[in-house]
PDB file of C-alpha atoms and ligand atoms in Angstrom:
ATOM      1  CA  UNK A   1     -80.778  89.774 144.334  1.00  0.00           C
ATOM      2  CA  UNK A   2     -82.281  87.131 142.128  1.00  0.00           C
ATOM      3  CA  UNK A   3     -82.259  89.458 139.133  1.00  0.00           C
ATOM      4  CA  UNK A   4     -78.554  90.213 139.388  1.00  0.00           C
ATOM      5  CA  UNK A   5     -77.638  87.295 137.147  1.00  0.00           C
ATOM      6  CA  UNK A   6     -80.089  88.654 134.603  1.00  0.00           C
ATOM      7  CA  UNK A   7     -78.528  92.125 134.522  1.00  0.00           C
ATOM      8  CA  UNK A   8     -74.990  90.860 134.028  1.00  0.00           C
ATOM      9  CA  UNK A   9     -73.788  91.692 130.523  1.00  0.00           C
ATOM     10  CA  UNK A  10     -73.312  88.651 128.280  1.00  0.00           C
ATOM     11  CA  UNK A  11     -69.864  87.117 128.449  1.00  0.00           C
ATOM     12  CA  UNK A  12     -67.255  87.834 125.795  1.00  0.00           C
ATOM     13  CA  UNK A  13     -67.776  84.435 124.191  1.00  0.00           C
ATOM     14  CA  UNK A  14     -71.580  84.788 124.232  1.00  0.00           C
ATOM     15  CA  UNK A  15     -71.314  88.163 122.482  1.00  0.00           C
ATOM     16  CA  UNK A  16     -68.944  86.752 119.896  1.00  0.00           C
ATOM     17  CA  UNK A  17     -71.302  83.846 119.202  1.00  0.00           C
ATOM     18  CA  UNK A  18     -74.287  86.216 118.888  1.00  0.00           C
ATOM     19  CA  UNK A  19     -72.369  88.459 116.479  1.00  0.00           C
ATOM     20  CA  UNK A  20     -71.239  85.501 114.390  1.00  0.00           C
ATOM     21  CA  UNK A  21     -74.749  84.044 114.247  1.00  0.00           C
ATOM     22  CA  UNK A  22     -76.188  87.428 113.244  1.00  0.00           C
ATOM     23  CA  UNK A  23     -73.716  87.832 110.375  1.00  0.00           C
ATOM     24  CA  UNK A  24     -74.298  84.287 109.116  1.00  0.00           C
ATOM     25  CA  UNK A  25     -78.076  84.760 109.207  1.00  0.00           C
ATOM     26  CA  UNK A  26     -77.872  88.167 107.466  1.00  0.00           C
ATOM     27  CA  UNK A  27     -75.735  86.719 104.700  1.00  0.00           C
ATOM     28  CA  UNK A  28     -78.214  83.861 104.283  1.00  0.00           C
ATOM     29  CA  UNK A  29     -75.573  81.260 105.153  1.00  0.00           C
ATOM     30  CA  UNK A  30     -77.547  79.766 108.018  1.00  0.00           C
ATOM     31  CA  UNK A  31     -81.181  79.711 109.021  1.00  0.00           C
ATOM     32  CA  UNK A  32     -81.885  80.978 112.544  1.00  0.00           C
ATOM     33  CA  UNK A  33     -84.607  78.333 112.951  1.00  0.00           C
ATOM     34  CA  UNK A  34     -82.103  75.607 112.131  1.00  0.00           C
ATOM     35  CA  UNK A  35     -79.761  76.866 114.842  1.00  0.00           C
ATOM     36  CA  UNK A  36     -82.652  76.905 117.315  1.00  0.00           C
ATOM     37  CA  UNK A  37     -83.484  73.303 116.397  1.00  0.00           C
ATOM     38  CA  UNK A  38     -79.894  72.169 116.993  1.00  0.00           C
ATOM     39  CA  UNK A  39     -79.720  73.882 120.378  1.00  0.00           C
ATOM     40  CA  UNK A  40     -83.121  72.425 121.328  1.00  0.00           C
ATOM     41  CA  UNK A  41     -81.949  68.944 120.325  1.00  0.00           C
ATOM     42  CA  UNK A  42     -78.795  69.072 122.425  1.00  0.00           C
ATOM     43  CA  UNK A  43     -80.571  70.620 125.398  1.00  0.00           C
ATOM     44  CA  UNK A  44     -83.520  68.251 125.560  1.00  0.00           C
ATOM     45  CA  UNK A  45     -83.148  65.146 123.425  1.00  0.00           C
ATOM     46  CA  UNK A  46     -79.484  64.187 123.465  1.00  0.00           C
ATOM     47  CA  UNK A  47     -77.802  63.167 126.664  1.00  0.00           C
ATOM     48  CA  UNK A  48     -76.568  60.289 128.776  1.00  0.00           C
ATOM     49  CA  UNK A  49     -80.110  58.929 129.019  1.00  0.00           C
ATOM     50  CA  UNK A  50     -79.535  57.672 125.454  1.00  0.00           C
ATOM     51  CA  UNK A  51     -76.387  55.782 126.382  1.00  0.00           C
ATOM     52  CA  UNK A  52     -78.140  54.441 129.467  1.00  0.00           C
ATOM     53  CA  UNK A  53     -80.834  52.805 127.301  1.00  0.00           C
ATOM     54  CA  UNK A  54     -78.117  51.152 125.215  1.00  0.00           C
ATOM     55  CA  UNK A  55     -76.334  49.840 128.324  1.00  0.00           C
ATOM     56  CA  UNK A  56     -79.563  48.535 129.878  1.00  0.00           C
ATOM     57  CA  UNK A  57     -80.389  46.657 126.664  1.00  0.00           C
ATOM     58  CA  UNK A  58     -76.894  45.130 126.566  1.00  0.00           C
ATOM     59  CA  UNK A  59     -77.285  43.923 130.159  1.00  0.00           C
ATOM     60  CA  UNK A  60     -80.706  42.433 129.403  1.00  0.00           C
ATOM     61  CA  UNK A  61     -80.196  40.927 125.966  1.00  0.00           C
ATOM     62  CA  UNK A  62     -77.020  38.873 125.324  1.00  0.00           C
ATOM     63  CA  UNK A  63     -77.508  38.968 121.546  1.00  0.00           C
ATOM     64  CA  UNK A  64     -77.740  42.763 121.627  1.00  0.00           C
ATOM     65  CA  UNK A  65     -74.612  42.934 123.797  1.00  0.00           C
ATOM     66  CA  UNK A  66     -72.724  40.922 121.190  1.00  0.00           C
ATOM     67  CA  UNK A  67     -73.899  43.174 118.386  1.00  0.00           C
ATOM     68  CA  UNK A  68     -72.988  46.250 120.434  1.00  0.00           C
ATOM     69  CA  UNK A  69     -69.442  45.063 121.086  1.00  0.00           C
ATOM     70  CA  UNK A  70     -68.976  43.894 117.494  1.00  0.00           C
ATOM     71  CA  UNK A  71     -70.333  47.039 115.804  1.00  0.00           C
ATOM     72  CA  UNK A  72     -71.200  49.837 118.200  1.00  0.00           C
ATOM     73  CA  UNK A  73     -72.485  52.294 115.600  1.00  0.00           C
ATOM     74  CA  UNK A  74     -75.085  49.930 114.101  1.00  0.00           C
ATOM     75  CA  UNK A  75     -76.230  48.517 117.444  1.00  0.00           C
ATOM     76  CA  UNK A  76     -76.686  52.039 118.838  1.00  0.00           C
ATOM     77  CA  UNK A  77     -78.500  53.060 115.652  1.00  0.00           C
ATOM     78  CA  UNK A  78     -81.085  50.338 116.403  1.00  0.00           C
ATOM     79  CA  UNK A  79     -82.425  52.837 118.953  1.00  0.00           C
ATOM     80  CA  UNK A  80     -82.537  55.568 116.319  1.00  0.00           C
ATOM     81  CA  UNK A  81     -79.589  57.140 118.118  1.00  0.00           C
ATOM     82  CA  UNK A  82     -77.058  58.536 115.685  1.00  0.00           C
ATOM     83  CA  UNK A  83     -75.712  61.793 114.414  1.00  0.00           C
ATOM     84  CA  UNK A  84     -72.896  64.282 114.646  1.00  0.00           C
ATOM     85  CA  UNK A  85     -69.868  63.154 116.643  1.00  0.00           C
ATOM     86  CA  UNK A  86     -71.204  59.632 116.915  1.00  0.00           C
ATOM     87  CA  UNK A  87     -70.825  58.281 113.409  1.00  0.00           C
ATOM     88  CA  UNK A  88     -68.215  55.680 114.348  1.00  0.00           C
ATOM     89  CA  UNK A  89     -68.680  54.246 117.800  1.00  0.00           C
ATOM     90  CA  UNK A  90     -66.693  51.574 119.578  1.00  0.00           C
ATOM     91  CA  UNK A  91     -68.113  50.175 122.801  1.00  0.00           C
ATOM     92  CA  UNK A  92     -65.622  48.677 125.253  1.00  0.00           C
ATOM     93  CA  UNK A  93     -66.838  46.394 128.011  1.00  0.00           C
ATOM     94  CA  UNK A  94     -65.784  46.494 131.637  1.00  0.00           C
ATOM     95  CA  UNK A  95     -65.271  43.069 133.188  1.00  0.00           C
ATOM     96  CA  UNK A  96     -63.895  41.826 136.507  1.00  0.00           C
ATOM     97  CA  UNK A  97     -60.453  41.757 134.837  1.00  0.00           C
ATOM     98  CA  UNK A  98     -60.507  44.910 132.657  1.00  0.00           C
ATOM     99  CA  UNK A  99     -61.541  48.491 133.376  1.00  0.00           C
ATOM    100  CA  UNK A 100     -61.878  50.893 130.437  1.00  0.00           C
ATOM    101  CA  UNK A 101     -61.748  54.680 130.528  1.00  0.00           C
ATOM    102  CA  UNK A 102     -62.141  57.199 127.708  1.00  0.00           C
ATOM    103  CA  UNK A 103     -60.326  60.443 126.957  1.00  0.00           C
ATOM    104  CA  UNK A 104     -59.550  62.685 124.021  1.00  0.00           C
ATOM    105  CA  UNK A 105     -55.915  63.607 124.522  1.00  0.00           C
ATOM    106  CA  UNK A 106     -55.920  66.152 121.670  1.00  0.00           C
ATOM    107  CA  UNK A 107     -59.081  68.095 122.404  1.00  0.00           C
ATOM    108  CA  UNK A 108     -62.528  66.986 123.528  1.00  0.00           C
ATOM    109  CA  UNK A 109     -63.849  64.347 121.100  1.00  0.00           C
ATOM    110  CA  UNK A 110     -66.831  62.719 122.775  1.00  0.00           C
ATOM    111  CA  UNK A 111     -69.800  60.623 121.633  1.00  0.00           C
ATOM    112  CA  UNK A 112     -72.504  63.303 121.605  1.00  0.00           C
ATOM    113  CA  UNK A 113     -75.461  61.161 120.477  1.00  0.00           C
ATOM    114  CA  UNK A 114     -75.138  58.744 123.419  1.00  0.00           C
ATOM    115  CA  UNK A 115     -73.692  60.993 126.134  1.00  0.00           C
ATOM    116  CA  UNK A 116     -74.681  64.547 125.203  1.00  0.00           C
ATOM    117  CA  UNK A 117     -72.127  67.316 125.490  1.00  0.00           C
ATOM    118  CA  UNK A 118     -68.883  66.640 127.370  1.00  0.00           C
ATOM    119  CA  UNK A 119     -68.413  67.731 130.986  1.00  0.00           C
ATOM    120  CA  UNK A 120     -65.901  70.507 131.628  1.00  0.00           C
ATOM    121  CA  UNK A 121     -63.384  68.239 133.312  1.00  0.00           C
ATOM    122  CA  UNK A 122     -63.330  65.963 130.242  1.00  0.00           C
ATOM    123  CA  UNK A 123     -62.062  68.910 128.187  1.00  0.00           C
ATOM    124  CA  UNK A 124     -59.533  70.033 130.783  1.00  0.00           C
ATOM    125  CA  UNK A 125     -55.798  69.647 130.028  1.00  0.00           C
ATOM    126  CA  UNK A 126     -55.031  67.947 133.388  1.00  0.00           C
ATOM    127  CA  UNK A 127     -57.550  65.136 132.792  1.00  0.00           C
ATOM    128  CA  UNK A 128     -56.407  64.659 129.197  1.00  0.00           C
ATOM    129  CA  UNK A 129     -52.746  64.398 130.175  1.00  0.00           C
ATOM    130  CA  UNK A 130     -52.976  62.568 133.470  1.00  0.00           C
ATOM    131  CA  UNK A 131     -55.498  59.841 132.604  1.00  0.00           C
ATOM    132  CA  UNK A 132     -52.897  58.484 130.179  1.00  0.00           C
ATOM    133  CA  UNK A 133     -49.858  58.848 132.457  1.00  0.00           C
ATOM    134  CA  UNK A 134     -51.392  57.822 135.759  1.00  0.00           C
ATOM    135  CA  UNK A 135     -54.864  56.405 135.148  1.00  0.00           C
ATOM    136  CA  UNK A 136     -55.161  54.696 138.524  1.00  0.00           C
ATOM    137  CA  UNK A 137     -54.387  57.906 140.408  1.00  0.00           C
ATOM    138  CA  UNK A 138     -56.935  59.874 138.383  1.00  0.00           C
ATOM    139  CA  UNK A 139     -59.561  57.146 138.780  1.00  0.00           C
ATOM    140  CA  UNK A 140     -58.957  57.137 142.523  1.00  0.00           C
ATOM    141  CA  UNK A 141     -59.669  60.891 142.582  1.00  0.00           C
ATOM    142  CA  UNK A 142     -63.008  60.107 140.909  1.00  0.00           C
ATOM    143  CA  UNK A 143     -63.643  57.553 143.659  1.00  0.00           C
ATOM    144  CA  UNK A 144     -62.850  54.467 141.582  1.00  0.00           C
ATOM    145  CA  UNK A 145     -60.674  52.011 143.489  1.00  0.00           C
ATOM    146  CA  UNK A 146     -59.494  49.100 141.367  1.00  0.00           C
ATOM    147  CA  UNK A 147     -57.776  45.953 142.568  1.00  0.00           C
ATOM    148  CA  UNK A 148     -54.116  45.775 141.556  1.00  0.00           C
ATOM    149  CA  UNK A 149     -54.776  42.866 139.207  1.00  0.00           C
ATOM    150  CA  UNK A 150     -57.405  44.748 137.175  1.00  0.00           C
ATOM    151  CA  UNK A 151     -56.005  45.905 133.844  1.00  0.00           C
ATOM    152  CA  UNK A 152     -56.788  49.555 133.028  1.00  0.00           C
ATOM    153  CA  UNK A 153     -57.244  50.395 129.349  1.00  0.00           C
ATOM    154  CA  UNK A 154     -57.334  54.041 128.278  1.00  0.00           C
ATOM    155  CA  UNK A 155     -59.035  54.765 124.938  1.00  0.00           C
ATOM    156  CA  UNK A 156     -58.183  57.940 123.033  1.00  0.00           C
ATOM    157  CA  UNK A 157     -61.196  59.234 121.121  1.00  0.00           C
ATOM    158  CA  UNK A 158     -60.620  61.252 117.988  1.00  0.00           C
ATOM    159  CA  UNK A 159     -62.476  62.820 115.098  1.00  0.00           C
ATOM    160  CA  UNK A 160     -63.045  59.434 113.436  1.00  0.00           C
ATOM    161  CA  UNK A 161     -63.693  57.143 116.411  1.00  0.00           C
ATOM    162  CA  UNK A 162     -65.618  57.705 119.609  1.00  0.00           C
ATOM    163  CA  UNK A 163     -65.554  55.299 122.522  1.00  0.00           C
ATOM    164  CA  UNK A 164     -68.199  54.476 125.091  1.00  0.00           C
ATOM    165  CA  UNK A 165     -67.756  52.199 128.092  1.00  0.00           C
ATOM    166  CA  UNK A 166     -70.236  49.417 128.792  1.00  0.00           C
ATOM    167  CA  UNK A 167     -70.126  49.420 132.596  1.00  0.00           C
ATOM    168  CA  UNK A 168     -70.570  46.285 134.677  1.00  0.00           C
ATOM    169  CA  UNK A 169     -74.109  45.516 135.734  1.00  0.00           C
ATOM    170  CA  UNK A 170     -74.456  46.284 139.442  1.00  0.00           C
ATOM    171  CA  UNK A 171     -75.202  43.471 141.869  1.00  0.00           C
ATOM    172  CA  UNK A 172     -78.747  43.139 143.164  1.00  0.00           C
ATOM    173  CA  UNK A 173     -80.374  44.141 139.858  1.00  0.00           C
ATOM    174  CA  UNK A 174     -81.430  40.672 138.640  1.00  0.00           C
ATOM    175  CA  UNK A 175     -85.151  41.405 138.798  1.00  0.00           C
ATOM    176  CA  UNK A 176     -85.057  44.836 137.121  1.00  0.00           C
ATOM    177  CA  UNK A 177     -86.421  45.496 133.654  1.00  0.00           C
ATOM    178  CA  UNK A 178     -84.622  47.585 131.059  1.00  0.00           C
ATOM    179  CA  UNK A 179     -86.260  50.867 132.035  1.00  0.00           C
ATOM    180  CA  UNK A 180     -85.318  50.405 135.684  1.00  0.00           C
ATOM    181  CA  UNK A 181     -81.786  49.358 134.757  1.00  0.00           C
ATOM    182  CA  UNK A 182     -81.362  52.443 132.549  1.00  0.00           C
ATOM    183  CA  UNK A 183     -82.136  54.632 135.569  1.00  0.00           C
ATOM    184  CA  UNK A 184     -79.038  53.257 137.302  1.00  0.00           C
ATOM    185  CA  UNK A 185     -76.585  54.061 134.507  1.00  0.00           C
ATOM    186  CA  UNK A 186     -74.644  57.293 134.955  1.00  0.00           C
ATOM    187  CA  UNK A 187     -72.797  59.403 132.415  1.00  0.00           C
ATOM    188  CA  UNK A 188     -69.515  58.956 134.281  1.00  0.00           C
ATOM    189  CA  UNK A 189     -69.857  55.158 134.261  1.00  0.00           C
ATOM    190  CA  UNK A 190     -70.034  55.300 130.448  1.00  0.00           C
ATOM    191  CA  UNK A 191     -66.860  57.422 130.320  1.00  0.00           C
ATOM    192  CA  UNK A 192     -65.232  54.974 132.711  1.00  0.00           C
ATOM    193  CA  UNK A 193     -64.601  57.295 135.659  1.00  0.00           C
ATOM    194  CA  UNK A 194     -67.283  55.747 137.881  1.00  0.00           C
ATOM    195  CA  UNK A 195     -68.431  52.293 138.904  1.00  0.00           C
ATOM    196  CA  UNK A 196     -72.071  51.468 139.488  1.00  0.00           C
ATOM    197  CA  UNK A 197     -73.091  50.298 142.922  1.00  0.00           C
ATOM    198  CA  UNK A 198     -76.072  48.193 143.926  1.00  0.00           C
ATOM    199  CA  UNK A 199     -79.350  50.162 143.839  1.00  0.00           C
ATOM    200  CA  UNK A 200     -79.937  52.035 147.062  1.00  0.00           C
ATOM    201  CA  UNK A 201     -76.278  51.726 148.146  1.00  0.00           C
ATOM    202  CA  UNK A 202     -74.403  54.967 148.529  1.00  0.00           C
TER     203      UNK A 202
HETATM  204 FE1   FE B   1     -60.950  65.721 120.528  1.00  0.00          FE
END
């Protein structure tokens, strides 16, 4: 039973990717080791844990928060976090009066260096269309209930600019250090489709 998955033939897309990689390597256009390094990086080193460190610093250090909101790319680069799909970053801050949410209406532009690779729903046509037309309804489906007087701002990422949300610091976290705060920060809160509750609350 357990080996069934292993015996399944590779999917159409996996076979196409293998064939393409093989041709590129044979022609000397790419180095197989370089491809392995890129895959390794995105599997193990790049992910929402990077964005979480940035958020925790912003919550802990008011001067850093100001730098982050003024120039996201440079403030994020202070952590050594930078690279493909994250060259130009804008960080938008959630407040009691404003809730921000991020989309790419055209395709799936997403800030890879801070959040890793995008979730499937982020790339789906219904999310991309509906979050613009009816953001409150979509947010409610994600479990985000906003008061009527909260302004919702939807940010459309593109090839030049990538957005990340600075979520609100949860209540009951006054005594936590940066590392503990970073543990509380979720990927979805940095896209803007989740709020962060007090630690231990469900
Ligand atoms: Fe896109």
